[in-house]
XYZ file of C-alpha atoms in Angstrom:
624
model
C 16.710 -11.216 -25.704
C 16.244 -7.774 -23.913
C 14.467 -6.212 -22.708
C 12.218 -9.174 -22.534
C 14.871 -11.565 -20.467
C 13.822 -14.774 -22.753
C 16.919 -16.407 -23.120
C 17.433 -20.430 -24.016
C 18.952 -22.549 -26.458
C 18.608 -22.345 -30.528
C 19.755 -23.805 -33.584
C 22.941 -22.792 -35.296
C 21.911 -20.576 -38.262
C 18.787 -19.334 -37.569
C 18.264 -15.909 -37.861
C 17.368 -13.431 -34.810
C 13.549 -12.995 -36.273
C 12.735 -16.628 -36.845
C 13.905 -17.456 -32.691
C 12.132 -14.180 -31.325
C 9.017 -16.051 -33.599
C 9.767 -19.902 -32.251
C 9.751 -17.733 -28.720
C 7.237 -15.503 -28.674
C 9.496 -12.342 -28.713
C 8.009 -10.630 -31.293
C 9.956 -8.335 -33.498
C 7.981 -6.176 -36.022
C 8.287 -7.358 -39.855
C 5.901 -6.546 -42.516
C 7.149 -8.357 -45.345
C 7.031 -11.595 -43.743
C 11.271 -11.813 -43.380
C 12.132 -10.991 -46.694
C 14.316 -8.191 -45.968
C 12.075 -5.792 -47.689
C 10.269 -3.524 -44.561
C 13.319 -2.655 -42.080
C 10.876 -2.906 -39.601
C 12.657 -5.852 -37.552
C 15.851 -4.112 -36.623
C 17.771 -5.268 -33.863
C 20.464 -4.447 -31.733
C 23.818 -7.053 -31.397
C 25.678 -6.519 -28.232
C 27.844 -9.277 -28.026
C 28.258 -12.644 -29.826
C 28.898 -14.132 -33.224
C 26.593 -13.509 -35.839
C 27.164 -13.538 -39.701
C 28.263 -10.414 -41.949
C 26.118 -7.762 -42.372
C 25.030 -7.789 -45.747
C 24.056 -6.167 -48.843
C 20.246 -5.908 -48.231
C 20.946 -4.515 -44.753
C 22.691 -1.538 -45.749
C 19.562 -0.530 -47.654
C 17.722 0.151 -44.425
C 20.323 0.191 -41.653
C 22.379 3.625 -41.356
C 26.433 3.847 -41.076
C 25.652 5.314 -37.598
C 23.336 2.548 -36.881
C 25.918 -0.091 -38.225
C 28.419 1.284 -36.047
C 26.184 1.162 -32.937
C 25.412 -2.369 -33.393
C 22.151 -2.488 -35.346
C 21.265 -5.180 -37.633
C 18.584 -6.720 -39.316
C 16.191 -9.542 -37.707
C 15.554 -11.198 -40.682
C 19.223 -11.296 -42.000
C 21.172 -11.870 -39.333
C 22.001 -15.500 -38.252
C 23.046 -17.044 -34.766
C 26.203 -18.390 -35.098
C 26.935 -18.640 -31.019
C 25.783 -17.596 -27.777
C 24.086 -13.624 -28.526
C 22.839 -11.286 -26.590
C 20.139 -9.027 -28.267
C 18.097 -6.139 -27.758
C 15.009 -4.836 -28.806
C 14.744 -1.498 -30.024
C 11.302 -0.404 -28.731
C 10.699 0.584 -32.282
C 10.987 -2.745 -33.558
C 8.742 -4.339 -30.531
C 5.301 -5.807 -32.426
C 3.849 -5.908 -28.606
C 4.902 -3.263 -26.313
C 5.090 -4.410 -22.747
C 2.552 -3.716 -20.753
C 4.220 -1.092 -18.183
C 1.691 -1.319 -14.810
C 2.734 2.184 -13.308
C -0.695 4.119 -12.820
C -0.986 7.204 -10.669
C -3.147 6.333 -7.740
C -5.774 8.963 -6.714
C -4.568 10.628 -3.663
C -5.360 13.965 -2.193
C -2.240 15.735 -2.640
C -2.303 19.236 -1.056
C -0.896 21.730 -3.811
C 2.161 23.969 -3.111
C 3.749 24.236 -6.679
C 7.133 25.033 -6.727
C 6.519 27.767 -9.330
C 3.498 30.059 -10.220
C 2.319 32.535 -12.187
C 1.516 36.173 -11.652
C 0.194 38.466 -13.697
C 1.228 42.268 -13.354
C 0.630 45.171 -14.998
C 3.709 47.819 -15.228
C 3.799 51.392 -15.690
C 5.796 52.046 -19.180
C 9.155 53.741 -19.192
C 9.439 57.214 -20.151
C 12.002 60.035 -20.291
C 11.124 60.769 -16.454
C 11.582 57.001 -15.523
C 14.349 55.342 -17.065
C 14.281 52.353 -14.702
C 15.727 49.170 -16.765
C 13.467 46.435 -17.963
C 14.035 43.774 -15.205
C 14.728 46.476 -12.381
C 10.774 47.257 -13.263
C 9.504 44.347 -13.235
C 11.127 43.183 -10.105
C 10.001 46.513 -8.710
C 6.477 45.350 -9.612
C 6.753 42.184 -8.008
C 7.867 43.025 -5.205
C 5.382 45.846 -4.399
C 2.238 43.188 -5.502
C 3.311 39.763 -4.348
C 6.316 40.783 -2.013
C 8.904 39.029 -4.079
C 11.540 41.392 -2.658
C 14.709 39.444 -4.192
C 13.797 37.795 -7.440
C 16.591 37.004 -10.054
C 15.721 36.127 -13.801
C 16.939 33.259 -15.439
C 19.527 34.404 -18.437
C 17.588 32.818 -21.070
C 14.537 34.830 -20.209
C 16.538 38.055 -19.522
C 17.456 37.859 -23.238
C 14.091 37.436 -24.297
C 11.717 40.418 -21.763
C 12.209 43.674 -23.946
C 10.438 42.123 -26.380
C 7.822 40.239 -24.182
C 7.263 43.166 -22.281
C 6.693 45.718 -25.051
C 4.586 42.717 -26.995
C 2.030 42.484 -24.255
C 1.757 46.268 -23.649
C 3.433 46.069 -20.473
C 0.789 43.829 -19.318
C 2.564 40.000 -18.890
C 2.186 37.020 -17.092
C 5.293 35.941 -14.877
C 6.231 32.414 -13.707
C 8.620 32.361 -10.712
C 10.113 29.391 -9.112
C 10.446 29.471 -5.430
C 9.716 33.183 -5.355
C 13.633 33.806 -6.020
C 13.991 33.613 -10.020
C 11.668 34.267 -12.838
C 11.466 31.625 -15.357
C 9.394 33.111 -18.132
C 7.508 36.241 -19.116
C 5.123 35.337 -21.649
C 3.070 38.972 -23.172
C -0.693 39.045 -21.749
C -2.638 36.717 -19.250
C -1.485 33.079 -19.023
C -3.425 30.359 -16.992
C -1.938 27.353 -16.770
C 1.761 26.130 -16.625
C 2.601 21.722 -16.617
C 4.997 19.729 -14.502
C 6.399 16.421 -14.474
C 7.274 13.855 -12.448
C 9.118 11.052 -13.218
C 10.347 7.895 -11.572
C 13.229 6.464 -12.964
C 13.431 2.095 -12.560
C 16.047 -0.219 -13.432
C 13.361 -1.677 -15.520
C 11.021 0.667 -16.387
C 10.448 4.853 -16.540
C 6.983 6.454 -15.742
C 6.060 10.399 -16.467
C 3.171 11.676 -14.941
C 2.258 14.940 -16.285
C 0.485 17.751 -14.222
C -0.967 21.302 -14.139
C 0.731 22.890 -11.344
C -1.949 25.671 -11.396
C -4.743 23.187 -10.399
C -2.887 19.481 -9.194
C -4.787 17.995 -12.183
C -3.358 14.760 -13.110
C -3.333 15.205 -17.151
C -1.575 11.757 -18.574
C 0.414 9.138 -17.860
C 3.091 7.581 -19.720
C 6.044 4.847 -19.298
C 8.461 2.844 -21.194
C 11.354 0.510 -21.275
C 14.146 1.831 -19.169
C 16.931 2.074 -22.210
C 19.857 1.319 -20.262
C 18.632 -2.212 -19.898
C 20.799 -3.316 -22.925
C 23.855 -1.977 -20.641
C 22.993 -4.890 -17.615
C 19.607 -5.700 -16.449
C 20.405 -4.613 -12.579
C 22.041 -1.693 -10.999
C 26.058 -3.594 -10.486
C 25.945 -4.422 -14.313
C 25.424 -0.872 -15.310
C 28.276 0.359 -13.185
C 30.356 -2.540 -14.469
C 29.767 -0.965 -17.616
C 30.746 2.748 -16.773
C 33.724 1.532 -15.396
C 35.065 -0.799 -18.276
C 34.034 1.323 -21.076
C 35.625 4.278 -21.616
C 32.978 6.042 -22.246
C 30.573 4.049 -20.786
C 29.218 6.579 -18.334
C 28.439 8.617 -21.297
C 26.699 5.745 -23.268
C 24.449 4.764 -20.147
C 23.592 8.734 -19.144
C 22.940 9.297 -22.776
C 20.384 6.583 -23.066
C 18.567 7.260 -20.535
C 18.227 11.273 -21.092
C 17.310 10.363 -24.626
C 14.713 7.970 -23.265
C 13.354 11.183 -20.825
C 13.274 13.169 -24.434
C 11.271 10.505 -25.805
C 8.563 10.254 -23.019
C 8.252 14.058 -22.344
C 7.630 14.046 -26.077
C 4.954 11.610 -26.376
C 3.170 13.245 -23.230
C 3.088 16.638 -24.455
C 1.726 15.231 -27.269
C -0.464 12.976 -25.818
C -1.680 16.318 -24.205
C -1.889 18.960 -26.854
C 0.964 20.560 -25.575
C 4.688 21.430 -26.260
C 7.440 19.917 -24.232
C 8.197 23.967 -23.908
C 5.119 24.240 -21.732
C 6.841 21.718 -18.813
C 8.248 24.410 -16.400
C 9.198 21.690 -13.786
C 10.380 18.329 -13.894
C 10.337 16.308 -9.917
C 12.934 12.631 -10.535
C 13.560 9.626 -8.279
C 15.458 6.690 -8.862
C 17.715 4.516 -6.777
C 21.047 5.553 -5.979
C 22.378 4.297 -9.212
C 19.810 5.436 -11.760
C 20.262 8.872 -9.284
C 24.277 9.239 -10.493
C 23.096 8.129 -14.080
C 20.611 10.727 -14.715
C 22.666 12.696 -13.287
C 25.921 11.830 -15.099
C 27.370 11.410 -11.514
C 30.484 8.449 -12.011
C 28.875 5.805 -10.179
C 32.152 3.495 -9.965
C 31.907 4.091 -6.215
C 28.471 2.875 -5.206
C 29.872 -0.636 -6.361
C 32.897 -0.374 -3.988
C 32.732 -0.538 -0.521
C 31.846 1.201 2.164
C 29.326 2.715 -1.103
C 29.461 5.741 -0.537
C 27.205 8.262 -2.843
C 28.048 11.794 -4.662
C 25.506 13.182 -2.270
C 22.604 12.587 0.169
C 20.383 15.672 0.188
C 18.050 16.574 -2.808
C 19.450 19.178 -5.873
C 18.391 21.283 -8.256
C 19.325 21.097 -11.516
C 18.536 23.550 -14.919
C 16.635 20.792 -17.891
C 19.216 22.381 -20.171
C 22.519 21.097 -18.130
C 21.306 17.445 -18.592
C 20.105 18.326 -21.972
C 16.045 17.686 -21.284
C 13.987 18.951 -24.094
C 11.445 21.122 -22.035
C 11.030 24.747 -21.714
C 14.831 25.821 -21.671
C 14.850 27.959 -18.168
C 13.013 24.575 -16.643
C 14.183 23.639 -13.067
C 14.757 19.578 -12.189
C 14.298 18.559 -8.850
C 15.806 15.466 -7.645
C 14.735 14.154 -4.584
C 17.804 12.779 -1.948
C 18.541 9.521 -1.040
C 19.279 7.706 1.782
C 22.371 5.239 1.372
C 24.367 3.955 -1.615
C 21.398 0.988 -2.402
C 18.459 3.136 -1.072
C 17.511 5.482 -3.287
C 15.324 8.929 -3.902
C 12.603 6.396 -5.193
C 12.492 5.134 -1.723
C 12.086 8.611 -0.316
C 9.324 9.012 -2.700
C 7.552 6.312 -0.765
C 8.457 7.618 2.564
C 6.457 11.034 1.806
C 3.668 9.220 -0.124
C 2.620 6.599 2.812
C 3.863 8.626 5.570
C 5.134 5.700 7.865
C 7.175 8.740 10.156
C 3.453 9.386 11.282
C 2.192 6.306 12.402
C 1.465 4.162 15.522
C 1.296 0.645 13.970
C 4.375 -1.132 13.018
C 4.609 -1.335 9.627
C 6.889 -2.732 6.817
C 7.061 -1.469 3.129
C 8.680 -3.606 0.427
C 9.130 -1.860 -2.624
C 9.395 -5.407 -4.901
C 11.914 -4.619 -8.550
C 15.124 -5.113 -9.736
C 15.986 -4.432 -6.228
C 13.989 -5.048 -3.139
C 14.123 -2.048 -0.914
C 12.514 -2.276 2.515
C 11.247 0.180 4.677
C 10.329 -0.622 8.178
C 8.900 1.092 11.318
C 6.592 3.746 13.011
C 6.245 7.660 14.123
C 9.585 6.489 16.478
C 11.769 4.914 14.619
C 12.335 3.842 11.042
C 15.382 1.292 9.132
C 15.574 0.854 5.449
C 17.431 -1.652 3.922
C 18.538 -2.880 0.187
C 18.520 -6.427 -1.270
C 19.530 -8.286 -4.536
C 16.551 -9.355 -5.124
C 17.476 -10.546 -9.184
C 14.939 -10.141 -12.090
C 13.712 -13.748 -11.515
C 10.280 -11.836 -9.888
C 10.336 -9.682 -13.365
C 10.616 -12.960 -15.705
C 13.998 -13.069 -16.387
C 16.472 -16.188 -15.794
C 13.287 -18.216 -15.757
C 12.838 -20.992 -18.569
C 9.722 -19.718 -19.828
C 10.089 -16.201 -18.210
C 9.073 -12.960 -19.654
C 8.167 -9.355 -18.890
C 4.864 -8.236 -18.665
C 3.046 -8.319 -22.071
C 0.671 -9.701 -24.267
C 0.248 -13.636 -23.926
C 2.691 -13.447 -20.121
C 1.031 -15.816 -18.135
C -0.005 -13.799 -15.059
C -2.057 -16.000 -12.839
C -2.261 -19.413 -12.285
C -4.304 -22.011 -10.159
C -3.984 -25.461 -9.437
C -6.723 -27.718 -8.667
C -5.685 -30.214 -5.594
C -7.351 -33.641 -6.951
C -6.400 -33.417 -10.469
C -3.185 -30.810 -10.447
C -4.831 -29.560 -13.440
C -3.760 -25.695 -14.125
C -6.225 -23.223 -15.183
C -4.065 -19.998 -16.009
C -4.937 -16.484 -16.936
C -2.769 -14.499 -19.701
C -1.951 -11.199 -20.082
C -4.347 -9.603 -22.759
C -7.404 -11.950 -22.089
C -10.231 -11.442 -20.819
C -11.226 -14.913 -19.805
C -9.397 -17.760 -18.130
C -7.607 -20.747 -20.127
C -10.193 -23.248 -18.993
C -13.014 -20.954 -20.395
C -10.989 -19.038 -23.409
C -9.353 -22.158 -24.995
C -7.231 -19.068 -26.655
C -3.941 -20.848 -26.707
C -2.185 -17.253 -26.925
C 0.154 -18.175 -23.983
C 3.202 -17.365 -24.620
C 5.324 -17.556 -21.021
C 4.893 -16.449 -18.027
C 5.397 -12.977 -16.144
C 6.745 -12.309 -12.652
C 3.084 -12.608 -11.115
C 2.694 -15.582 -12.899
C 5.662 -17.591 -11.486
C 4.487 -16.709 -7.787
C 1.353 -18.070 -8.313
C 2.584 -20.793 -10.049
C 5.134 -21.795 -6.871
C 3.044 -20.882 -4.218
C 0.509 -23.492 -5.955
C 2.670 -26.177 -6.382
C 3.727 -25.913 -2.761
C -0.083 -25.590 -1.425
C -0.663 -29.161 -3.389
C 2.707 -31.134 -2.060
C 3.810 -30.918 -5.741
C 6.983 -29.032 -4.136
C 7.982 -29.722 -0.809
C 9.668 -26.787 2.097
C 13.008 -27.150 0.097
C 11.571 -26.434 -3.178
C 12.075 -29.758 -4.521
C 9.807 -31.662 -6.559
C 7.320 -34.628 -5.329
C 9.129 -37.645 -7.257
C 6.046 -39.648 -5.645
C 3.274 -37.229 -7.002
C 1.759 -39.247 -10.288
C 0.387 -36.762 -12.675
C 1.404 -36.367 -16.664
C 2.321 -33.025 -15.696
C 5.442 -33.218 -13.840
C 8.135 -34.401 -15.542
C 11.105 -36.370 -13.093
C 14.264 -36.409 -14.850
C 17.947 -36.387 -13.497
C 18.525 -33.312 -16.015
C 15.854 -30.725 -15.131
C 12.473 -32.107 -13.295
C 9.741 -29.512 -14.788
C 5.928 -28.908 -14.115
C 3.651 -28.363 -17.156
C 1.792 -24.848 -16.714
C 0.951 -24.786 -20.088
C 0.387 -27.403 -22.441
C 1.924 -26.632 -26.258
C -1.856 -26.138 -27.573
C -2.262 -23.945 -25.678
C 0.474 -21.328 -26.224
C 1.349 -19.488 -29.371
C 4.897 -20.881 -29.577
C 3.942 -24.397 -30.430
C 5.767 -25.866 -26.626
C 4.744 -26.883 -23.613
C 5.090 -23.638 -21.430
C 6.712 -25.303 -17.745
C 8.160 -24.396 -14.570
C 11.476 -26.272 -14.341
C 13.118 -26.912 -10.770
C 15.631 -24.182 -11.265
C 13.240 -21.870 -11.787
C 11.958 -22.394 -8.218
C 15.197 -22.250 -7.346
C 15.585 -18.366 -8.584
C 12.337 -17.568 -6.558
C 13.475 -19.178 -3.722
C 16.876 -16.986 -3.790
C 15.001 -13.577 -4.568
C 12.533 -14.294 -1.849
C 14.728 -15.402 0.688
C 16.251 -11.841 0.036
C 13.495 -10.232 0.943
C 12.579 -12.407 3.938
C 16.003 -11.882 5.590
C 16.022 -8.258 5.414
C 12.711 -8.043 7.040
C 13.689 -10.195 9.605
C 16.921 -8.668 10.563
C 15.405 -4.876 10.260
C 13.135 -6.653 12.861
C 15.660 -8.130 14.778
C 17.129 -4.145 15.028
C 13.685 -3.067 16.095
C 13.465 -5.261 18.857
C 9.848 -6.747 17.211
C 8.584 -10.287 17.231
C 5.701 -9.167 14.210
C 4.758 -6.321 11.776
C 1.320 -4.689 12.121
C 0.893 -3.795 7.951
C 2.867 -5.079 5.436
C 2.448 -2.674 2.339
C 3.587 -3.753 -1.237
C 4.809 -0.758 -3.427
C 6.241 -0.593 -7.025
C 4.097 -1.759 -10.181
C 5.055 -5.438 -9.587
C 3.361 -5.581 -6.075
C 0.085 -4.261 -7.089
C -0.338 -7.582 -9.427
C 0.982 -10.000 -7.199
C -1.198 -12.318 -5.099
C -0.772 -11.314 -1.748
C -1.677 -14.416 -0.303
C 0.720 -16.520 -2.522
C 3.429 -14.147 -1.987
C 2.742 -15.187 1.941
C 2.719 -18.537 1.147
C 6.182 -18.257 -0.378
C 7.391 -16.364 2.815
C 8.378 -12.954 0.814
C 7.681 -11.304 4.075
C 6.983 -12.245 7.978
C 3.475 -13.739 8.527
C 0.863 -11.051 8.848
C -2.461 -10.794 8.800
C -3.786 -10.958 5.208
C -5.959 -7.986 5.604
C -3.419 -5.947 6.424
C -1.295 -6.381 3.180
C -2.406 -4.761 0.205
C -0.675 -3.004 -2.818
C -0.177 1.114 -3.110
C 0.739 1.309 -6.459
C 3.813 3.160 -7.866
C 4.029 4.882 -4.485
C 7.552 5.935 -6.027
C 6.081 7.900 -8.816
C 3.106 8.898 -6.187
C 6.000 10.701 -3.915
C 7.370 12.212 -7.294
C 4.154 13.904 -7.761
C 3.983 15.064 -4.485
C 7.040 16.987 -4.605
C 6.380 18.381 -7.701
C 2.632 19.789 -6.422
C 3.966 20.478 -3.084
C 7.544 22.191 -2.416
C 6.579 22.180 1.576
C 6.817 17.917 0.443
C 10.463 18.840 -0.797
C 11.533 20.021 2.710
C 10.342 16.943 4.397
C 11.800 14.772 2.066
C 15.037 15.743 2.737
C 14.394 15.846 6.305
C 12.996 12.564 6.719
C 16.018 10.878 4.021
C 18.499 11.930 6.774
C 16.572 10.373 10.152
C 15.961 6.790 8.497
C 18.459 4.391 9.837
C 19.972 2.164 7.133
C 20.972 -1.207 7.337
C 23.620 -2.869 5.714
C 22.011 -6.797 5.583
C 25.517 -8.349 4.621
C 27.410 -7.325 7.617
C 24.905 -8.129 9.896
C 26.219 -11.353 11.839
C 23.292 -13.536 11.409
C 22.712 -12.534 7.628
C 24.008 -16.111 6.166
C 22.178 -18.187 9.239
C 19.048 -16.372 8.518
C 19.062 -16.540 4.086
C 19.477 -19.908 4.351
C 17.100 -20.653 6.744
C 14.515 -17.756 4.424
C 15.152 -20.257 1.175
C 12.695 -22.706 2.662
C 8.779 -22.324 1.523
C 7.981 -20.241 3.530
C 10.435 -20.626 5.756
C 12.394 -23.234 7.520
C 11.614 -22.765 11.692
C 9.429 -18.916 11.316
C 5.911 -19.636 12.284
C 3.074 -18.509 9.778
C -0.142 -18.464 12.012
C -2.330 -16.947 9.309
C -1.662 -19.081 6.839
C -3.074 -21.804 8.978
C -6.387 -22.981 6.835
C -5.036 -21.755 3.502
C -1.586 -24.299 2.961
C -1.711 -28.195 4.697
C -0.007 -28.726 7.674
């Protein structure tokens, strides 16, 4: 199932909705199955399933039918599937952790308004309608070479005559009007977006003031084209018109959002004048309709480096139609404009200390350095940190598992879920229903502080408790007992599960160490976590697994979406714009799988936390 990642085995002939039920995956349906509501559409991608029926064609379209949609309730499993989700259909949205954080931003906009009062045209001054106004400008606010975008050229005789020769003018970089609206205007909106593999946030502004008005997010649509970046050009390049599918799914999901913002907010989407985008490379070309075909291939190379600007109409955004995009550069084919956002929102080009960012997703990208130096580097880090290709894995949502503790005499677990307010031990809710990225660190870096797991990952076949579970097929460790989850099984952590930690976080470990290694450094000074995922993660566990060099556990701590937080910078702050694409050009990158020692040093990162690399400060907090 997408875009939840649950995935596992099922009985032949069971339908889609009664698995997503048995799993936890729940798909909307009002009349209880009975093919009645239409509510649990679904979408089939590939795999056998039986004929679409009768009853579906009631409530499923010939354009749907063609695109794949089907009914939960009706249509049975007759192989291995692969479904997604509408987010329509979803009866429990996932919970999307992308929050603004509250930083001073010093405000620049991009575009403002003026308002300007014109002298009327008469039979001794015949000067055209935009020749006057541009006069006017450029006597007031010195605009002295201000174009007008066609749209609005089409539409001033009438605005200006309307308002009595008394309007309110929005110009974008003092070089092209945007809009004339007829008397005095006070406000105009931005927004910025960040663009994930995973997930899409929007935060909407008032460029007149900074004022942070809303935030939204959602499920990054493209998912159901490949849950990381190579699967989605896979896709563009063995589909003919795959590039079109993928860019069309993702502007539509952009449509969506801006909608439900402006909405949100009292406003139209034609009151967004400005919209600020990062991404990584790939979700860069994809928003872009760029072919991406060559950021798979060696030496991956990108369409372009530096930042453009591009008219909301040419990419078919539903804002106000003269609306300028602004997409922030990147910095290498695997290092993207989201990364760039971070650069300008925690400023690491100014600083003394030594520090390394990891910006934890689909992909781990690392910053590292000071005010002399800086390398940035990509990894593969998988979606095992985001839920998926674990047994019991799951995105974010009601009933995910998201913290869990071991006691060391009894290897009891006491777990929190997503959605409660209480603990297990002190809820008794049983509303577990698997466990989230958070979760599964937690529940690792536990069973490694109590011997359950030893440095290798493996399991303690000496270690006597009910819990784990020693068998030749798939040893296991009991997180959840089936009373206490809503899916009626024990919820576990299996020993390929560790496994798919241990891979992503070696990833992360090696490129730290090698960007050190090219620094000439024996330790970092501040580790900072960026992205949703590390503001939820236990820093301390996530030290214990050896995602990054040993630090000083003070001096790691989450920023937030620092992504979306260098998004809204740019968008309040064009001055931010400049440096962006000033700084994207002086960061070294690193390619980790050429470097010589790249193989000697994963292997050596799969360990917990790491084979020979000292940990000083976790002395105390794991045994010796």
């Amino acid at each position: 199932f997408l875009p939840s990642g649950r995935r596992g085995e099922v009985q032949e002939g069971k339908t889609v909705l009664e698995v997503s039920q048995e799993w936890g995956v729940e798909i909307e349906s009002l009349c209880g199955g009975n093919r009645s509501c239409g509510k649990c559409k679904i979408k089939w991608m590939e795999g056998p399933l039986s004929p679409f029926t009768e009853e579906e064609a009631k409530f499923v379209t010939e354009l749907e039918r063609a695109e794949g949609y089907r009914l939960g309730c009706a249509a049975q499993i007759l192989g291995n599937v692969h479904i997604f989700i509408p987010e329509e259909s979803r009866a429990q949205k996932q919970v999307i952790r992308k929050e603004a954080s509250e930083k001073s931003i010093e405000l620049k906009p991009a575009i403002v308004l003026q308002f300007i009062e014109l002298s009327p045209p008469s039979l001794h001054d015949l000067l055209g309608d935009f020749d006057r106004l541009r006069k006017a400008l450029s006597e007031r606010y010195h605009l002295h070479t201000v174009n007008i975008d066609f749209p609005t050229l089409l539409k001033l005789p009438n605005v200006l005559r309307k308002g009595n020769w008394k309007v309110t003018v929005a110009t974008w970089m003092d070089k092209e009007v945007l809009d004339v609206k007829p008397a005095q205007v006070n406000d105009l909106y931005g927004i910025a977006i960040d663009v994930g593999t995973t997930t899409v946030a929007a935060y909407l502004c008032n460029l007149r003031s900074g004022e942070l008005i809303a935030t939204q997010s959602m499920m990054n649509p493209q998912v159901v084209y490949g849950e990381d970046v190579m699967s989605r050009i896979t896709y563009t390049v063995t589909h003919h018109d795959g590039l079109e599918k993928v860019h069309r799914s993702i502007i539509d999901g952009l449509n969506q959002l801006i909608e439900t913002i402006a909405k949100q907010s009292n406003l139209s989407p034609e009151d967004i004048f400005e919209l600020t985008i990062v991404g990584n490379t790939v979700m860069h070309h994809l928003v872009l309709k760029i072919d991406p075909q060559y950021l798979g291939i060696s030496p991956f190379i990108p369409a372009i480096h530096r930042s453009i600007n591009v008219k909301a109409r040419d990419l078919a955004l539903k804002v106000h139609p003269s609306a300028n995009v602004h997409v922030l550069p990147i910095e290498a084919g695997f290092v993207g404009a989201d990364n760039v956002g971070v650069l300008i929102a925690e400023e690491p080009y100014r600083q003394d200390e030594m520090v390394l960012i990891i910006d934890i997703g689909t992909n781990g990208e690392l910053v590292m350095g000071n005010k002399e130096r800086l390398i940035s580097s990509s990894c593969a880090t998988g979606p095992a940190l985001e839920g998926a290709h674990i047994k019991f894995g799951m995105r974010a949502a009601p009933g995910a598992i998201e913290r869990v503790s071991i006691d060391p005499n009894s290897l009891e677990v006491n777990f929190k879920s997503i959605g409660e307010q209480y603990w297990q031990l002190e809820s008794k809710s049983g509303s577990a229903k698997g466990i989230c990225g958070s979760g599964i660190i937690d529940a690792v870096a536990e069973l490694y502080r109590n011997g359950i797991i030893d440095k290798s990952g493996r399991f303690d076949k000496n270690i006597s408790s009910p819990r784990l579970r020693i068998s030749a097929e798939s040893p296991e460790f009991v997180i959840a007992w089936k009373d206490e989850t809503s899916i009626s099984q024990d919820i576990t952590i299996t020993q390929q599960d560790i496994r798919n930690v241990q891979l992503a976080k070696a990833a992360l470990y090696t490129g730290a160490k090698l960007m050190m290694k090219k620094l000439g450094i024996g330790k970092v000074n501040k580790v900072i976590l960026a992205g949703a995922f590390g503001s939820y993660i236990n820093t301390e566990a996530a030290m214990i697994l050896g995602m990054f060099p040993d630090c000083d556990l003070k001096n790691v701590y989450a920023v937030g979406n620092a992504a979306g937080d260098g998004a809204r910078i740019a968008l309040l702050n064009r001055d931010k714009r400049v440096e962006a694409d000033e700084i994207a050009r002086k960061v070294e990158y690193l390619e980790l799988t050429i470097e010589e020692d790249f193989q000697k040093e994963f292997i050596e990162a799969l360990h917990i936390p790491h084979m020979k690399d000292p940990f000083p400060h976790l002395n105390g907090i794991i045994k010796e």
